[in-house]
Amino acid sequence: MDKRFTTKENPIILGIESSCDETAASVVCGRKILSDEIVSSADIQSLYGGVVPEIASRAHTDAIAKVVERAVKNAGIDYSQIDAIAVTYGAGLLGALLVGVSFAKAFAYALNKPLIAVNHIRGHLAAAYLQDETLKPPFITLLASGGHTAILHTKTESEFEILGATTDDAVGEAFDKVARVLGLKYPGGPNIERLAKEGKNTVPMPQMFKGNGGYNFSYSGLKTAVINYCHTKEQKGETYEKADVASSFQSTALDVLVKKTVAAAKERKVSTVTAGGGVVANGYLRTALTNACEKEGLKLVLPEKRYCTDNAAMIASEGLVQYKLGNFADFDLTAKASIPLSATLKTVQNKA
Ligand code: KG4
Ligand code: ZN
């Protein structure tokens, strides 16, 4: 426990996020969101088919002061009322992260308030705390983003176990790569979802439940199968329905997530399920998870779509978890391009 600062029950925390192409700032009071601001450079990035790190860094530099100022103003507070500043320090694009980290350090120093270093992925998990103010561990979480796919068992606010994770590509990454083959723009996930609504599940996909992989996942086989299907059709000069490919891929990629998440909750005898990460904004996944949890009598805490994709409210929410643990950062904090899922919290490694 850090003794430099006394802590409050419901502190006002400013969260700052700049790990990829969104510059975001949010003010929360306890688990209540007072403001949530976001500026994205996705439109510029889509011209290049993906995120160009240097363009992202420049866009963050241009936006950060304005975004933070707006977040504080719209929260209806003065700067002096902020109790702590939480910032994403990793994982992500180094240059992009550095913009947020440098800004947060200067801000915390000027206000003489504690600085909290947040692991971006832990932020995605903490989004559920904002959705349900009464949410308490234990719960099982499905984490599905552009960089991670995992099922976690949170036992206390400071202790969780990784039950399974992807052994190769993350599910969001598979969406983005398949989107590219289908000629859809970045970011691929929402565009596949849109196209899939017009299609049918008629394209054969590889089996995702083979073997006894436990709670692990593998997406590289599925991604390759879709790419091969499209390329073979094109080489033979045959036409195919892109919407059917999108629909077949989407359900194959997402059904396995639902099935394993619910199985983990049942096996662990945990009655609450949460989810987080950009892919959880997908309507097909949200409906399937809601139906499966309802069928099994599990309580599901599903963050609103805007709190599944990158945002700063989730960073402030994880900031609150760390604040309560007295886990404050020093001013030598630096950005990290990659950090393990378990960083900053005590974890129990899965022995299975
Ligand atoms: O969590 P996130 O915003 O950033 C990371 O931390 O990775 O996740 C981004 C990922 C991208 O791969 C994007 O294509 C995917 O989430 N995504 C979706 C949807 N919205 C975002 N995937 C499927 N359906 C969506 N509606
Ligand atoms: Zn993210």
Tab-separated table of C-alpha atoms in Angstrom, residues 50-254:
chain	number	residue	atom	x	y	z
A	50	GLY	CA	-4.830	-0.202	-40.838
A	51	VAL	CA	-3.282	1.897	-38.098
A	52	VAL	CA	-0.100	3.759	-39.103
A	53	PRO	CA	1.718	4.359	-35.784
A	54	GLU	CA	3.224	7.721	-36.740
A	55	ILE	CA	-0.138	9.087	-37.897
A	56	ALA	CA	-1.737	7.858	-34.655
A	57	SER	CA	0.934	9.592	-32.514
A	58	ARG	CA	0.474	12.895	-34.329
A	59	ALA	CA	-3.298	12.698	-34.045
A	60	HIS	CA	-3.000	12.036	-30.274
A	61	THR	CA	-0.657	14.998	-29.857
A	62	ASP	CA	-3.153	17.264	-31.627
A	63	ALA	CA	-6.158	15.988	-29.686
A	64	ILE	CA	-5.109	15.192	-26.144
A	65	ALA	CA	-5.277	18.605	-24.450
A	66	LYS	CA	-8.671	19.391	-26.020
A	67	VAL	CA	-10.114	15.977	-25.156
A	68	VAL	CA	-9.016	16.186	-21.502
A	69	GLU	CA	-10.265	19.754	-21.194
A	70	ARG	CA	-13.668	18.724	-22.576
A	71	ALA	CA	-13.883	15.705	-20.277
A	72	VAL	CA	-13.262	17.846	-17.191
A	73	LYS	CA	-15.651	20.590	-18.354
A	74	ASN	CA	-18.444	18.157	-19.241
A	75	ALA	CA	-18.047	16.389	-15.898
A	76	GLY	CA	-18.954	19.722	-14.284
A	77	ILE	CA	-15.905	19.720	-12.016
A	78	ASP	CA	-12.831	21.862	-11.411
A	79	TYR	CA	-9.362	20.442	-11.961
A	80	SER	CA	-8.786	20.706	-8.201
A	81	GLN	CA	-11.561	18.150	-7.551
A	82	ILE	CA	-9.717	15.369	-9.397
A	83	ASP	CA	-8.420	12.788	-6.896
A	84	ALA	CA	-6.249	10.717	-9.228
A	85	ILE	CA	-5.159	10.402	-12.861
A	86	ALA	CA	-5.263	6.945	-14.445
A	87	VAL	CA	-3.503	6.390	-17.750
A	88	THR	CA	-2.980	3.461	-20.110
A	89	TYR	CA	0.769	2.694	-20.065
A	90	GLY	CA	0.544	-0.430	-22.263
A	91	ALA	CA	0.022	-2.491	-24.249
A	92	GLY	CA	-0.226	-0.628	-27.532
A	93	LEU	CA	1.682	1.531	-29.982
A	94	LEU	CA	4.674	2.981	-28.182
A	95	GLY	CA	4.526	6.472	-29.668
A	96	ALA	CA	0.776	6.667	-29.152
A	97	LEU	CA	1.012	5.501	-25.526
A	98	LEU	CA	3.785	7.992	-24.795
A	99	VAL	CA	1.483	10.902	-25.641
A	100	GLY	CA	-1.036	9.835	-22.981
A	101	VAL	CA	1.581	8.848	-20.397
A	102	SER	CA	3.535	12.112	-20.744
A	103	PHE	CA	0.371	14.172	-20.553
A	104	ALA	CA	-0.912	12.278	-17.493
A	105	LYS	CA	2.427	12.598	-15.696
A	106	ALA	CA	2.560	16.357	-16.252
A	107	PHE	CA	-1.055	16.675	-15.150
A	108	ALA	CA	-0.589	14.601	-11.984
A	109	TYR	CA	2.582	16.520	-11.121
A	110	ALA	CA	0.912	19.901	-11.614
A	111	LEU	CA	-2.136	18.946	-9.542
A	112	ASN	CA	-0.075	17.010	-6.970
A	113	LYS	CA	-2.424	14.046	-7.340
A	114	PRO	CA	-1.591	10.344	-7.596
A	115	LEU	CA	-0.826	8.800	-10.967
A	116	ILE	CA	-2.186	5.313	-11.703
A	117	ALA	CA	-0.698	3.085	-14.424
A	118	VAL	CA	-3.363	1.018	-16.157
A	119	ASN	CA	-2.888	-2.115	-18.225
A	120	HIS	CA	-5.188	-1.525	-21.240
A	121	ILE	CA	-6.540	-5.045	-21.151
A	122	ARG	CA	-7.392	-4.799	-17.456
A	123	GLY	CA	-9.323	-1.684	-18.505
A	124	HIS	CA	-11.461	-3.758	-20.867
A	125	LEU	CA	-12.226	-6.126	-17.993
A	126	ALA	CA	-13.105	-3.233	-15.662
A	127	ALA	CA	-15.689	-1.811	-18.125
A	128	ALA	CA	-18.239	-4.196	-16.570
A	129	TYR	CA	-17.910	-2.407	-13.192
A	130	LEU	CA	-19.347	0.717	-14.835
A	131	GLN	CA	-22.280	-1.202	-16.280
A	132	ASP	CA	-23.353	-2.620	-12.925
A	133	GLU	CA	-22.338	-0.663	-9.839
A	134	THR	CA	-23.127	-3.678	-7.646
A	135	LEU	CA	-20.848	-6.050	-9.597
A	136	LYS	CA	-18.418	-7.890	-7.324
A	137	PRO	CA	-16.090	-10.841	-7.927
A	138	PRO	CA	-16.264	-13.751	-8.384
A	139	PHE	CA	-17.133	-13.652	-12.070
A	140	ILE	CA	-16.049	-15.218	-15.353
A	141	THR	CA	-15.040	-12.802	-18.110
A	142	LEU	CA	-14.895	-13.253	-21.841
A	143	LEU	CA	-12.182	-10.962	-23.155
A	144	ALA	CA	-12.299	-10.521	-26.940
A	145	SER	CA	-10.330	-7.684	-28.505
A	146	GLY	CA	-7.959	-6.980	-31.365
A	147	GLY	CA	-4.989	-8.318	-29.420
A	148	HIS	CA	-6.455	-10.781	-26.905
A	149	THR	CA	-8.934	-13.605	-26.652
A	150	ALA	CA	-9.208	-15.164	-23.217
A	151	ILE	CA	-11.498	-16.463	-20.514
A	152	LEU	CA	-10.682	-15.294	-17.004
A	153	HIS	CA	-11.916	-16.153	-13.562
A	154	THR	CA	-11.775	-13.047	-11.368
A	155	LYS	CA	-11.766	-14.222	-7.761
A	156	THR	CA	-11.239	-10.960	-5.903
A	157	GLU	CA	-10.593	-7.463	-7.256
A	158	SER	CA	-6.873	-8.170	-7.106
A	159	GLU	CA	-6.706	-11.835	-8.056
A	160	PHE	CA	-7.700	-13.636	-11.220
A	161	GLU	CA	-6.896	-16.817	-13.058
A	162	ILE	CA	-6.444	-17.092	-16.818
A	163	LEU	CA	-8.485	-20.176	-17.726
A	164	GLY	CA	-7.637	-20.122	-21.398
A	165	ALA	CA	-6.455	-17.865	-24.186
A	166	THR	CA	-5.790	-17.899	-27.894
A	167	THR	CA	-2.796	-19.912	-28.958
A	168	ASP	CA	-2.296	-17.815	-32.107
A	169	ASP	CA	-4.408	-14.958	-33.560
A	170	ALA	CA	-6.860	-12.968	-31.471
A	171	VAL	CA	-10.487	-13.070	-32.609
A	172	GLY	CA	-10.518	-9.332	-33.484
A	173	GLU	CA	-7.368	-9.797	-35.531
A	174	ALA	CA	-9.123	-12.609	-37.461
A	175	PHE	CA	-12.078	-10.276	-38.140
A	176	ASP	CA	-9.711	-7.581	-39.423
A	177	LYS	CA	-7.779	-9.965	-41.691
A	178	VAL	CA	-10.906	-11.607	-43.124
A	179	ALA	CA	-12.388	-8.135	-43.718
A	180	ARG	CA	-9.351	-7.197	-45.746
A	181	VAL	CA	-9.733	-10.271	-47.975
A	182	LEU	CA	-13.401	-9.399	-48.484
A	183	GLY	CA	-12.379	-5.892	-49.542
A	184	LEU	CA	-13.892	-4.242	-46.454
A	185	LYS	CA	-12.355	-1.183	-44.874
A	186	TYR	CA	-10.565	-0.899	-41.527
A	187	PRO	CA	-11.755	-1.459	-38.844
A	188	GLY	CA	-12.907	-4.832	-40.122
A	189	GLY	CA	-15.104	-6.075	-37.274
A	190	PRO	CA	-18.050	-3.681	-37.623
A	191	ASN	CA	-17.933	-3.987	-41.428
A	192	ILE	CA	-18.064	-7.796	-41.292
A	193	GLU	CA	-20.991	-7.555	-38.873
A	194	ARG	CA	-22.854	-5.240	-41.279
A	195	LEU	CA	-22.213	-7.477	-44.300
A	196	ALA	CA	-23.048	-10.675	-42.387
A	197	LYS	CA	-26.603	-9.398	-41.840
A	198	GLU	CA	-27.206	-9.839	-45.588
A	199	GLY	CA	-25.728	-13.339	-45.777
A	200	LYS	CA	-26.452	-16.963	-44.884
A	201	ASN	CA	-24.312	-19.572	-43.124
A	202	THR	CA	-23.679	-21.585	-46.263
A	203	VAL	CA	-19.880	-21.494	-46.598
A	204	PRO	CA	-18.126	-24.488	-44.978
A	205	MET	CA	-15.876	-23.477	-42.085
A	206	PRO	CA	-13.370	-25.519	-40.066
A	207	GLN	CA	-14.505	-27.145	-36.857
A	208	MET	CA	-13.671	-24.932	-33.842
A	209	PHE	CA	-14.440	-27.406	-31.057
A	210	LYS	CA	-11.983	-30.149	-32.048
A	211	GLY	CA	-9.736	-31.851	-29.513
A	212	ASN	CA	-9.632	-31.108	-25.820
A	213	GLY	CA	-8.280	-27.555	-25.986
A	214	GLY	CA	-9.982	-26.708	-22.678
A	215	TYR	CA	-10.615	-22.978	-22.658
A	216	ASN	CA	-7.968	-22.166	-25.243
A	217	PHE	CA	-8.771	-20.885	-28.715
A	218	SER	CA	-7.109	-20.934	-32.110
A	219	TYR	CA	-8.102	-18.545	-34.893
A	220	SER	CA	-5.317	-18.910	-37.412
A	221	GLY	CA	-6.843	-22.032	-39.035
A	222	LEU	CA	-10.217	-20.347	-39.440
A	223	LYS	CA	-8.658	-17.189	-40.870
A	224	THR	CA	-6.546	-19.199	-43.355
A	225	ALA	CA	-9.550	-21.295	-44.422
A	226	VAL	CA	-11.537	-18.158	-45.261
A	227	ILE	CA	-8.630	-16.584	-47.131
A	228	ASN	CA	-8.067	-19.812	-49.107
A	229	TYR	CA	-11.784	-20.091	-49.937
A	230	CYS	CA	-11.860	-16.564	-51.384
A	231	HIS	CA	-8.551	-16.873	-53.251
A	232	THR	CA	-9.476	-20.263	-54.760
A	233	LYS	CA	-12.817	-18.912	-55.979
A	234	GLU	CA	-11.075	-15.875	-57.487
A	235	GLN	CA	-8.359	-17.974	-59.165
A	236	LYS	CA	-10.992	-20.232	-60.760
A	237	GLY	CA	-12.935	-17.178	-61.892
A	238	GLU	CA	-15.959	-18.324	-59.858
A	239	THR	CA	-18.276	-15.890	-58.133
A	240	TYR	CA	-19.140	-16.176	-54.459
A	241	GLU	CA	-21.323	-14.292	-52.021
A	242	LYS	CA	-19.141	-12.185	-49.751
A	243	ALA	CA	-22.065	-11.740	-47.373
A	244	ASP	CA	-22.324	-15.530	-46.955
A	245	VAL	CA	-18.589	-15.721	-46.176
A	246	ALA	CA	-18.980	-12.924	-43.602
A	247	SER	CA	-21.972	-14.581	-41.991
A	248	SER	CA	-20.419	-18.072	-41.888
A	249	PHE	CA	-17.116	-16.725	-40.546
A	250	GLN	CA	-18.812	-14.554	-37.915
A	251	SER	CA	-20.907	-17.318	-36.393
A	252	THR	CA	-18.021	-19.827	-36.461
A	253	ALA	CA	-15.631	-17.352	-34.820
A	254	LEU	CA	-18.087	-16.258	-32.126
